[in-house]
Amino acid sequence: MTTIQVIKCTWALELCRRYEGRGETQTAYIELDLSEGTLLADYDSQIDGSAPSAVRTGFERRYRIPVLTAVAVNRLLAKLAPLADRILADWEKSWNGETHVAVLGADAKSAEKGMDVVLEAGFDAPDIVGEWDADDVTNGSEADEYDIVAGTTDERLTEIAAEITEGMIGSSDHTVGVIHELDAYLRRVRAEADAE
């Protein structure tokens, strides 16, 4: 019997991806790759919602999840691994008249339902990455509050962004968070100070 290889997340915000110009964060999912024998979490890199061929044919099985912290997703992967092992042990490649597809056996189908039950149980706020937009958390007085001037270094802007983000996390139920477009906002504040 083959044992599933669990690929852990290594960075707190690994599943949190928002492409420039997009107003929404990419969806996240757990993926069980039957051909490779791997179980991992990732974000959807497609902006049009399309699925790769391996997903459409069932060789890569995806289960949607919220944007979880690395700690939470690694805990989830460990919980799902025994069920994934059962799925991995009970499937076959079959020709459907047009293409090869993955077909699950009875125990694999039961295990997949078990995965659905685990995922449908939901997640608590500390497990989910807190997300805010810079426009919602800034007040226009950051130049004065943080003494941002034309000569403020990139390093200092990074420190300021971290302070603001930590403040938002501290006032929420989240343990990890991100403020989208905050770095760009602080650079604009510096540029405006340079123009004065």
Tab-separated table of C-alpha atoms in Angstrom:
chain	number	residue	atom	x	y	z
A	1	MET	CA	0.000	0.000	0.000
A	2	THR	CA	1.311	3.428	-0.945
A	3	THR	CA	1.467	6.068	1.764
A	4	ILE	CA	0.530	9.629	0.900
A	5	GLN	CA	3.328	12.205	0.846
A	6	VAL	CA	2.153	15.298	2.717
A	7	ILE	CA	3.718	18.527	1.460
A	8	LYS	CA	3.509	21.075	4.258
A	9	CYS	CA	3.132	24.828	3.980
A	10	THR	CA	6.240	26.630	5.190
A	11	TRP	CA	5.198	30.294	5.148
A	12	ALA	CA	2.354	31.794	7.196
A	13	LEU	CA	0.790	33.533	4.163
A	14	GLU	CA	1.513	30.798	1.612
A	15	LEU	CA	-2.130	30.406	0.589
A	16	CYS	CA	-2.864	34.147	0.464
A	17	ARG	CA	-2.389	35.461	-3.072
A	18	ARG	CA	-3.981	38.479	-4.687
A	19	TYR	CA	-2.814	39.464	-8.133
A	20	GLU	CA	-2.210	43.117	-8.922
A	21	GLY	CA	-5.343	44.795	-10.210
A	22	ARG	CA	-7.596	42.057	-8.825
A	23	GLY	CA	-10.002	42.939	-6.034
A	24	GLU	CA	-10.225	39.446	-4.588
A	25	THR	CA	-7.808	36.950	-3.131
A	26	GLN	CA	-7.349	33.744	-5.119
A	27	THR	CA	-9.260	30.766	-3.760
A	28	ALA	CA	-7.359	28.130	-1.800
A	29	TYR	CA	-7.709	24.374	-1.852
A	30	ILE	CA	-6.403	21.046	-0.613
A	31	GLU	CA	-5.135	18.918	-3.494
A	32	LEU	CA	-4.805	15.146	-3.537
A	33	ASP	CA	-2.731	14.143	-6.561
A	34	LEU	CA	-3.477	10.480	-7.222
A	35	SER	CA	-0.732	10.061	-9.834
A	36	GLU	CA	1.999	11.598	-7.666
A	37	GLY	CA	0.695	10.374	-4.314
A	38	THR	CA	0.835	13.837	-2.753
A	39	LEU	CA	-1.433	15.846	-0.483
A	40	LEU	CA	-0.889	19.596	-0.313
A	41	ALA	CA	-2.553	22.983	-0.024
A	42	ASP	CA	-2.236	25.746	-2.586
A	43	TYR	CA	-3.995	28.753	-4.052
A	44	ASP	CA	-5.634	28.728	-7.471
A	45	SER	CA	-3.185	30.355	-9.865
A	46	GLN	CA	-5.858	30.671	-12.580
A	47	ILE	CA	-7.657	34.015	-12.624
A	48	ASP	CA	-10.402	32.806	-14.954
A	49	GLY	CA	-11.534	29.930	-12.752
A	50	SER	CA	-10.544	27.269	-15.273
A	51	ALA	CA	-9.231	23.924	-14.056
A	52	PRO	CA	-6.241	21.990	-15.407
A	53	SER	CA	-6.905	18.792	-17.339
A	54	ALA	CA	-5.687	16.633	-14.434
A	55	VAL	CA	-8.377	18.192	-12.215
A	56	ARG	CA	-11.126	17.771	-14.812
A	57	THR	CA	-10.237	14.093	-15.244
A	58	GLY	CA	-10.032	13.433	-11.499
A	59	PHE	CA	-6.324	12.632	-11.170
A	60	GLU	CA	-5.852	15.774	-9.096
A	61	ARG	CA	-8.714	16.106	-6.617
A	62	ARG	CA	-9.262	19.564	-5.169
A	63	TYR	CA	-11.226	20.521	-2.073
A	64	ARG	CA	-11.852	24.212	-1.500
A	65	ILE	CA	-10.808	25.739	1.831
A	66	PRO	CA	-10.582	29.251	3.244
A	67	VAL	CA	-7.218	31.013	3.119
A	68	LEU	CA	-5.721	29.299	6.158
A	69	THR	CA	-2.521	30.019	8.062
A	70	ALA	CA	0.364	27.595	7.508
A	71	VAL	CA	-0.042	26.178	11.023
A	72	ALA	CA	-3.751	25.544	10.475
A	73	VAL	CA	-3.350	24.032	7.022
A	74	ASN	CA	-0.547	21.726	8.166
A	75	ARG	CA	-2.764	20.542	11.031
A	76	LEU	CA	-5.566	19.977	8.494
A	77	LEU	CA	-3.286	18.049	6.121
A	78	ALA	CA	-2.266	15.734	8.982
A	79	LYS	CA	-5.931	15.140	9.806
A	80	LEU	CA	-6.796	14.384	6.165
A	81	ALA	CA	-3.763	12.168	5.460
A	82	PRO	CA	-5.323	8.857	6.667
A	83	LEU	CA	-8.371	9.493	4.477
A	84	ALA	CA	-6.125	10.433	1.550
A	85	ASP	CA	-4.225	7.154	2.063
A	86	ARG	CA	-7.489	5.250	1.628
A	87	ILE	CA	-8.304	7.138	-1.573
A	88	LEU	CA	-4.797	6.565	-2.910
A	89	ALA	CA	-5.153	2.822	-2.250
A	90	ASP	CA	-8.493	2.471	-4.052
A	91	TRP	CA	-8.558	4.111	-7.463
A	92	GLU	CA	-7.754	3.165	-11.030
A	93	LYS	CA	-7.044	4.824	-14.331
A	94	SER	CA	-9.835	4.135	-16.824
A	95	TRP	CA	-10.599	5.047	-20.434
A	96	ASN	CA	-14.015	6.715	-20.756
A	97	GLY	CA	-14.130	6.661	-24.554
A	98	GLU	CA	-12.513	10.087	-24.907
A	99	THR	CA	-9.731	10.303	-22.346
A	100	HIS	CA	-8.246	8.620	-19.314
A	101	VAL	CA	-9.975	9.435	-16.034
A	102	ALA	CA	-9.466	8.500	-12.396
A	103	VAL	CA	-12.187	6.236	-11.025
A	104	LEU	CA	-12.552	5.797	-7.280
A	105	GLY	CA	-13.462	2.495	-5.667
A	106	ALA	CA	-16.083	2.156	-2.930
A	107	ASP	CA	-13.677	2.712	-0.019
A	108	ALA	CA	-12.075	5.691	-1.763
A	109	LYS	CA	-15.506	7.255	-2.270
A	110	SER	CA	-16.281	6.719	1.404
A	111	ALA	CA	-12.946	8.277	2.409
A	112	GLU	CA	-13.577	11.251	0.133
A	113	LYS	CA	-16.931	11.787	1.847
A	114	GLY	CA	-15.018	11.695	5.129
A	115	MET	CA	-12.739	14.448	3.843
A	116	ASP	CA	-15.811	16.502	2.948
A	117	VAL	CA	-17.130	16.077	6.501
A	118	VAL	CA	-13.832	17.315	7.967
A	119	LEU	CA	-13.774	20.325	5.637
A	120	GLU	CA	-17.441	21.179	6.194
A	121	ALA	CA	-16.853	21.359	9.964
A	122	GLY	CA	-15.467	24.837	9.329
A	123	PHE	CA	-12.565	26.795	10.730
A	124	ASP	CA	-12.147	29.286	13.554
A	125	ALA	CA	-10.934	32.854	12.952
A	126	PRO	CA	-7.441	32.187	14.399
A	127	ASP	CA	-6.947	29.543	11.657
A	128	ILE	CA	-7.928	31.911	8.835
A	129	VAL	CA	-5.640	34.613	7.477
A	130	GLY	CA	-7.080	38.030	8.307
A	131	GLU	CA	-7.317	40.185	5.191
A	132	TRP	CA	-7.895	43.902	4.955
A	133	ASP	CA	-7.526	46.494	2.209
A	134	ALA	CA	-5.252	49.468	2.796
A	135	ASP	CA	-8.114	51.865	2.008
A	136	ASP	CA	-10.099	50.388	4.901
A	137	VAL	CA	-7.391	50.597	7.561
A	138	THR	CA	-5.505	53.801	6.753
A	139	ASN	CA	-6.696	57.250	7.731
A	140	GLY	CA	-4.618	59.622	5.620
A	141	SER	CA	-2.526	60.813	8.546
A	142	GLU	CA	0.182	58.143	8.356
A	143	ALA	CA	2.790	60.712	7.247
A	144	ASP	CA	2.396	62.505	10.582
A	145	GLU	CA	1.787	59.410	12.720
A	146	TYR	CA	4.879	57.587	11.466
A	147	ASP	CA	6.986	60.597	10.429
A	148	ILE	CA	7.070	59.566	6.771
A	149	VAL	CA	9.136	62.055	4.794
A	150	ALA	CA	10.838	62.066	1.404
A	151	GLY	CA	13.940	60.462	2.913
A	152	THR	CA	12.137	57.619	4.666
A	153	THR	CA	13.870	54.395	3.641
A	154	ASP	CA	12.187	51.350	2.134
A	155	GLU	CA	13.283	49.450	5.241
A	156	ARG	CA	11.446	51.918	7.485
A	157	LEU	CA	8.314	51.697	5.302
A	158	THR	CA	8.441	47.913	5.732
A	159	GLU	CA	8.657	48.379	9.510
A	160	ILE	CA	5.690	50.774	9.445
A	161	ALA	CA	3.662	48.306	7.366
A	162	ALA	CA	4.476	45.572	9.895
A	163	GLU	CA	3.376	47.833	12.788
A	164	ILE	CA	0.069	48.662	11.103
A	165	THR	CA	-0.538	45.004	10.217
A	166	GLU	CA	0.276	43.817	13.750
A	167	GLY	CA	-2.158	46.414	15.081
A	168	MET	CA	-4.928	45.058	12.865
A	169	ILE	CA	-4.169	41.469	13.837
A	170	GLY	CA	-4.106	42.452	17.505
A	171	SER	CA	-7.552	44.017	17.274
A	172	SER	CA	-9.033	40.962	15.519
A	173	ASP	CA	-9.491	37.263	16.236
A	174	HIS	CA	-6.846	36.342	13.636
A	175	THR	CA	-3.279	35.239	14.408
A	176	VAL	CA	-1.902	36.021	10.946
A	177	GLY	CA	-2.958	38.767	8.585
A	178	VAL	CA	-2.194	40.878	5.565
A	179	ILE	CA	-3.212	44.360	4.486
A	180	HIS	CA	-3.434	44.372	0.711
A	181	GLU	CA	-1.830	47.325	-1.078
A	182	LEU	CA	-0.394	48.733	2.175
A	183	ASP	CA	3.173	48.874	0.854
A	184	ALA	CA	2.031	50.745	-2.261
A	185	TYR	CA	-0.014	53.140	-0.115
A	186	LEU	CA	2.969	53.947	2.134
A	187	ARG	CA	5.179	54.535	-0.910
A	188	ARG	CA	2.572	56.984	-2.228
A	189	VAL	CA	2.592	58.770	1.136
A	190	ARG	CA	6.388	59.073	0.853
A	191	ALA	CA	6.147	60.276	-2.759
A	192	GLU	CA	3.612	62.939	-1.748
A	193	ALA	CA	5.956	64.093	1.009
A	194	ASP	CA	8.724	64.327	-1.586
A	195	ALA	CA	6.501	66.479	-3.815
A	196	GLU	CA	5.801	69.000	-1.029
